[in-house]
């Protein structure tokens, strides 16, 4: 939300939480990766990209797919990475999206903050559910 809405306070909160978890060097790399991730999603996502406000306590389908890519990168699960990427972006742009998300995922992994693998059932549910975010906002 900080990057999407250009909200300095939210961005600062995200940076501070990453700094506490990863240290200054890795958090800087992660934030650069986050910026690349959001920028690439603005260009290559299947419109409109949906997300929920942090206070909702839930994840939107598109947010789940981004997490699926991060988890796949963290765990060397290329099948999950490409399944999630192809549900977020057209096939021609999926590799750019994966590269951008990798710029965020790798500093997390280097700092010992990895996601668990996504079970196949979750990926199937994310692929099947079209608009599971009735309260969502769109990126563009």
XYZ file of N, CA and C in Angstrom:
420
model
N 0.833 -1.200 0.000
C 0.000 0.000 0.000
C 0.873 1.256 0.000
N 1.991 1.215 0.709
C 2.857 2.387 0.737
C 3.347 2.773 -0.638
N 3.758 1.773 -1.426
C 4.227 2.065 -2.778
C 3.078 2.391 -3.713
N 1.997 1.648 -3.607
C 0.872 1.848 -4.517
C 0.233 3.202 -4.302
N -0.027 3.559 -3.057
C -0.688 4.825 -2.753
C 0.291 5.965 -2.521
N 1.579 5.662 -2.622
C 2.628 6.656 -2.375
C 2.475 7.244 -0.975
N 2.139 6.373 -0.023
C 1.913 6.765 1.359
C 3.225 6.607 2.129
N 3.872 7.719 2.421
C 5.180 7.705 3.086
C 5.141 7.017 4.450
N 4.081 7.239 5.233
C 3.996 6.646 6.566
C 3.943 5.121 6.479
N 3.127 4.596 5.584
C 3.049 3.139 5.423
C 4.365 2.574 4.902
N 4.955 3.258 3.944
C 6.223 2.795 3.398
C 7.282 2.770 4.495
N 7.314 3.783 5.326
C 8.270 3.838 6.428
C 8.033 2.690 7.408
N 6.774 2.378 7.703
C 6.453 1.249 8.580
C 6.953 -0.068 8.004
N 6.746 -0.254 6.699
C 7.201 -1.484 6.046
C 8.723 -1.558 6.084
N 9.379 -0.456 5.789
C 10.842 -0.430 5.808
C 11.367 -0.739 7.208
N 10.767 -0.132 8.221
C 11.211 -0.367 9.599
C 11.007 -1.820 10.019
N 9.891 -2.420 9.644
C 9.669 -3.822 10.001
C 10.654 -4.732 9.272
N 10.965 -4.413 8.024
C 11.969 -5.196 7.307
C 13.355 -4.993 7.921
N 13.672 -3.771 8.332
C 14.973 -3.500 8.951
C 15.149 -4.286 10.242
N 14.095 -4.357 11.043
C 14.161 -5.132 12.287
C 14.359 -6.613 12.009
N 13.699 -7.113 10.982
C 13.765 -8.544 10.683
C 15.027 -8.939 9.922
N 15.537 -8.056 9.065
C 16.618 -8.432 8.158
C 17.921 -7.681 8.372
N 17.878 -6.568 9.070
C 19.047 -5.696 9.148
C 18.981 -4.671 8.025
N 19.800 -3.652 8.134
C 19.724 -2.527 7.216
C 20.057 -2.925 5.774
N 21.141 -3.659 5.562
C 21.566 -4.002 4.199
C 20.539 -4.828 3.447
N 20.105 -5.931 4.053
C 19.125 -6.788 3.378
C 17.767 -6.108 3.246
N 17.402 -5.283 4.230
C 16.107 -4.596 4.114
C 16.137 -3.601 2.970
N 17.263 -2.953 2.748
C 17.378 -2.035 1.612
C 17.200 -2.798 0.298
N 17.855 -3.962 0.190
C 17.696 -4.783 -1.014
C 16.257 -5.264 -1.178
N 15.646 -5.665 -0.068
C 14.256 -6.132 -0.129
C 13.329 -5.007 -0.575
N 13.545 -3.805 -0.070
C 12.685 -2.690 -0.454
C 12.886 -2.320 -1.922
N 14.120 -2.401 -2.411
C 14.346 -2.181 -3.843
C 13.605 -3.246 -4.648
N 13.642 -4.494 -4.145
C 12.910 -5.570 -4.787
C 11.406 -5.353 -4.729
N 10.910 -4.857 -3.604
C 9.484 -4.560 -3.471
C 9.062 -3.509 -4.499
N 9.889 -2.503 -4.670
C 9.589 -1.469 -5.657
C 9.560 -2.068 -7.060
N 10.523 -2.925 -7.380
C 10.549 -3.586 -8.692
C 9.319 -4.460 -8.876
N 8.925 -5.167 -7.817
C 7.751 -6.043 -7.856
C 6.493 -5.240 -8.180
N 6.272 -4.162 -7.445
C 5.073 -3.346 -7.655
C 5.109 -2.697 -9.042
N 6.275 -2.215 -9.440
C 6.402 -1.594 -10.763
C 6.094 -2.588 -11.867
N 6.591 -3.808 -11.736
C 6.344 -4.819 -12.756
C 4.876 -5.227 -12.767
N 4.268 -5.336 -11.599
C 2.844 -5.674 -11.543
C 1.989 -4.599 -12.200
N 2.399 -3.350 -12.075
C 1.650 -2.266 -12.730
C 1.671 -2.424 -14.243
N 2.756 -2.996 -14.773
C 2.929 -3.129 -16.214
C 2.333 -4.419 -16.752
N 2.546 -5.540 -16.044
C 2.266 -6.830 -16.679
C 1.137 -7.634 -16.056
N 0.487 -7.125 -15.031
C -0.567 -7.930 -14.416
C -1.793 -8.008 -15.313
N -2.543 -9.084 -15.106
C -3.834 -9.187 -15.785
C -4.751 -8.210 -15.067
N -5.185 -7.186 -15.749
C -5.948 -6.096 -15.126
C -7.300 -6.585 -14.635
N -7.822 -5.988 -13.623
C -7.111 -5.130 -12.690
C -6.506 -5.964 -11.567
N -5.341 -5.606 -11.108
C -4.707 -6.276 -9.975
C -5.455 -5.880 -8.710
N -5.793 -6.857 -7.909
C -6.583 -6.596 -6.702
C -5.737 -6.777 -5.447
N -6.059 -5.998 -4.416
C -5.420 -6.147 -3.113
C -6.374 -5.632 -2.050
N -6.207 -6.123 -0.841
C -7.037 -5.689 0.278
C -6.249 -4.761 1.184
N -6.955 -3.907 1.883
C -6.300 -3.044 2.859
C -5.732 -3.919 3.978
N -4.571 -3.550 4.529
C -3.957 -4.367 5.584
C -4.870 -4.622 6.779
N -5.770 -3.712 7.079
C -6.653 -3.873 8.235
C -7.728 -4.932 8.016
N -7.868 -5.455 6.789
C -8.934 -6.418 6.510
C -8.685 -7.765 7.185
N -7.410 -8.106 7.430
C -7.102 -9.384 8.065
C -7.160 -10.566 7.118
N -7.343 -10.325 5.831
C -7.430 -11.390 4.834
C -6.501 -11.084 3.674
N -6.276 -12.095 2.853
C -5.521 -11.911 1.626
C -6.441 -12.059 0.438
N -6.198 -11.279 -0.554
C -6.902 -11.358 -1.820
C -6.247 -12.441 -2.684
N -6.949 -12.912 -3.700
C -6.421 -13.918 -4.620
C -5.079 -13.481 -5.202
N -4.991 -12.251 -5.692
C -3.759 -11.783 -6.312
C -2.617 -11.705 -5.305
N -2.924 -11.288 -4.086
C -1.898 -11.268 -3.042
C -1.419 -12.684 -2.740
N -2.350 -13.635 -2.727
C -1.987 -15.034 -2.509
C -1.086 -15.562 -3.607
N -1.364 -15.163 -4.850
C -0.528 -15.596 -5.965
C 0.882 -15.020 -5.866
N 1.012 -13.757 -5.426
C 2.344 -13.178 -5.216
C 3.077 -13.961 -4.131
N 2.369 -14.260 -3.034
C 2.999 -15.058 -1.971
C 3.373 -16.450 -2.466
N 2.555 -17.011 -3.361
C 2.878 -18.313 -3.939
C 4.163 -18.271 -4.741
N 4.390 -17.170 -5.463
C 5.639 -17.027 -6.210
C 6.813 -16.914 -5.246
N 6.656 -16.099 -4.205
C 7.733 -15.951 -3.219
C 8.034 -17.296 -2.563
N 6.988 -18.011 -2.138
C 7.184 -19.323 -1.501
C 7.846 -20.297 -2.470
N 7.429 -20.270 -3.726
C 8.043 -21.142 -4.719
C 9.509 -20.836 -4.921
N 9.856 -19.563 -4.978
C 11.260 -19.162 -5.108
C 12.043 -19.617 -3.874
N 11.492 -19.392 -2.703
C 12.171 -19.784 -1.464
C 12.427 -21.282 -1.375
N 11.535 -22.059 -1.956
C 11.613 -23.516 -1.796
C 12.008 -24.253 -3.071
N 12.423 -23.526 -4.095
C 12.859 -24.156 -5.335
C 11.756 -24.890 -6.076
N 10.521 -24.416 -5.934
C 9.364 -25.052 -6.570
C 8.987 -24.274 -7.830
N 9.682 -24.569 -8.925
C 9.460 -23.831 -10.168
C 8.047 -24.004 -10.713
N 7.453 -25.165 -10.506
C 6.095 -25.396 -11.009
C 5.124 -24.413 -10.362
N 5.205 -24.263 -9.051
C 4.322 -23.319 -8.354
C 4.602 -21.883 -8.764
N 5.883 -21.547 -8.914
C 6.247 -20.192 -9.333
C 5.560 -19.843 -10.642
N 5.665 -20.729 -11.636
C 5.114 -20.424 -12.953
C 3.597 -20.538 -12.988
N 3.022 -21.421 -12.176
C 1.551 -21.478 -12.092
C 1.009 -20.160 -11.571
N 1.602 -19.678 -10.481
C 1.134 -18.413 -9.898
C 1.398 -17.246 -10.844
N 2.581 -17.205 -11.444
C 2.925 -16.093 -12.337
C 1.997 -16.045 -13.538
N 1.639 -17.203 -14.070
C 0.769 -17.208 -15.249
C -0.664 -16.822 -14.908
N -1.023 -16.859 -13.634
C -2.341 -16.387 -13.213
C -2.348 -14.889 -12.908
N -1.170 -14.304 -12.785
C -1.057 -12.860 -12.542
C -0.721 -12.071 -13.798
N 0.026 -12.686 -14.696
C 0.516 -11.962 -15.873
C 0.338 -12.820 -17.113
N 0.340 -12.165 -18.258
C 0.290 -12.916 -19.505
C 1.594 -13.700 -19.651
N 1.570 -14.790 -20.400
C 2.763 -15.633 -20.528
C 4.021 -14.886 -20.983
N 3.862 -13.899 -21.851
C 5.022 -13.148 -22.327
C 5.677 -12.318 -21.227
N 4.901 -11.930 -20.225
C 5.415 -11.066 -19.164
C 5.718 -11.810 -17.869
N 5.347 -13.080 -17.789
C 5.512 -13.830 -16.539
C 6.961 -13.905 -16.090
N 7.902 -14.058 -17.030
C 9.302 -14.157 -16.630
C 9.808 -12.856 -16.019
N 9.355 -11.716 -16.535
C 9.736 -10.429 -15.949
C 9.156 -10.275 -14.549
N 7.931 -10.726 -14.386
C 7.290 -10.678 -13.076
C 8.038 -11.541 -12.067
N 8.386 -12.757 -12.471
C 9.120 -13.659 -11.570
C 10.473 -13.047 -11.199
N 11.145 -12.443 -12.164
C 12.419 -11.794 -11.869
C 12.275 -10.670 -10.859
N 11.246 -9.858 -11.026
C 11.014 -8.750 -10.100
C 10.669 -9.259 -8.705
N 9.823 -10.276 -8.627
C 9.469 -10.827 -7.321
C 10.680 -11.497 -6.684
N 11.539 -12.103 -7.509
C 12.771 -12.694 -6.996
C 13.687 -11.671 -6.331
N 13.667 -10.431 -6.848
C 14.470 -9.363 -6.241
C 14.011 -9.070 -4.811
N 12.756 -9.330 -4.534
C 12.235 -9.171 -3.175
C 12.451 -10.449 -2.358
N 12.196 -11.588 -2.971
C 12.239 -12.860 -2.254
C 13.638 -13.235 -1.772
N 14.645 -12.967 -2.565
C 15.985 -13.432 -2.218
C 16.594 -12.742 -0.997
N 16.441 -11.417 -0.817
C 16.935 -10.828 0.440
C 16.218 -11.401 1.667
N 14.930 -11.723 1.524
C 14.219 -12.357 2.642
C 14.847 -13.705 2.972
N 15.093 -14.495 1.943
C 15.688 -15.814 2.150
C 17.092 -15.688 2.741
N 17.875 -14.739 2.223
C 19.230 -14.520 2.747
C 19.201 -14.142 4.226
N 18.122 -13.465 4.637
C 17.967 -13.069 6.042
C 17.281 -14.115 6.896
N 17.052 -15.310 6.335
C 16.434 -16.394 7.110
C 14.927 -16.275 7.251
N 14.302 -15.459 6.446
C 12.844 -15.262 6.499
C 12.217 -15.893 5.258
N 11.961 -17.186 5.317
C 11.414 -17.883 4.159
C 9.973 -18.302 4.416
N 9.217 -18.358 3.335
C 7.844 -18.841 3.410
C 7.832 -20.358 3.271
N 6.881 -20.974 3.919
C 6.684 -22.411 3.752
C 6.146 -22.677 2.360
N 6.358 -23.882 1.835
C 5.786 -24.199 0.517
C 4.264 -24.119 0.560
N 3.678 -23.702 -0.562
C 2.226 -23.668 -0.679
C 1.728 -25.057 -1.040
N 0.783 -25.582 -0.290
C 0.183 -26.868 -0.683
C -0.559 -26.722 -2.013
N -0.581 -27.780 -2.777
C -1.248 -27.776 -4.072
C -2.715 -27.352 -3.949
N -3.378 -27.715 -2.864
C -4.789 -27.363 -2.673
C -4.990 -25.850 -2.641
N -4.046 -25.133 -2.052
C -4.160 -23.676 -2.004
C -3.978 -23.094 -3.392
N -3.001 -23.616 -4.133
C -2.791 -23.129 -5.496
C -4.016 -23.380 -6.369
N -4.617 -24.552 -6.224
C -5.831 -24.865 -6.991
C -6.942 -23.882 -6.629
N -7.112 -23.611 -5.338
C -8.148 -22.668 -4.902
C -7.881 -21.263 -5.437
N -6.626 -20.829 -5.441
C -6.291 -19.500 -5.968
C -6.548 -19.421 -7.466
N -6.255 -20.497 -8.180
C -6.496 -20.518 -9.623
C -7.987 -20.544 -9.943
N -8.758 -21.248 -9.139
C -10.181 -21.456 -9.406
C -11.015 -20.230 -9.069
N -10.715 -19.577 -7.969
C -11.538 -18.463 -7.501
C -11.230 -17.205 -8.293
N -12.190 -16.779 -9.092
C -12.004 -15.581 -9.910
C -11.908 -14.338 -9.068
N -13.030 -13.783 -8.670
C -13.029 -12.553 -7.883
C -13.374 -12.891 -6.444
N -12.352 -13.193 -5.661
C -12.576 -13.537 -4.260
C -12.374 -12.325 -3.356
N -12.266 -11.154 -3.950
C -11.994 -9.953 -3.188
C -13.080 -8.903 -3.415
N -14.286 -9.130 -2.958
C -15.333 -8.144 -3.227
C -15.042 -6.783 -2.615
N -14.220 -6.739 -1.560
C -13.896 -5.466 -0.920
C -12.549 -4.937 -1.386
N -12.006 -5.518 -2.430
C -10.643 -5.177 -2.849
C -10.581 -3.840 -3.562
N -9.356 -3.348 -3.636
C -9.044 -2.161 -4.411
C -8.242 -2.650 -5.609
N -8.083 -1.788 -6.585
C -7.289 -2.182 -7.742
C -6.049 -1.313 -7.848
N -4.995 -1.905 -8.443
C -3.743 -1.196 -8.595
C -3.796 -0.218 -9.749
N -4.535 -0.535 -10.793
C -4.657 0.399 -11.927
C -5.945 0.165 -12.654
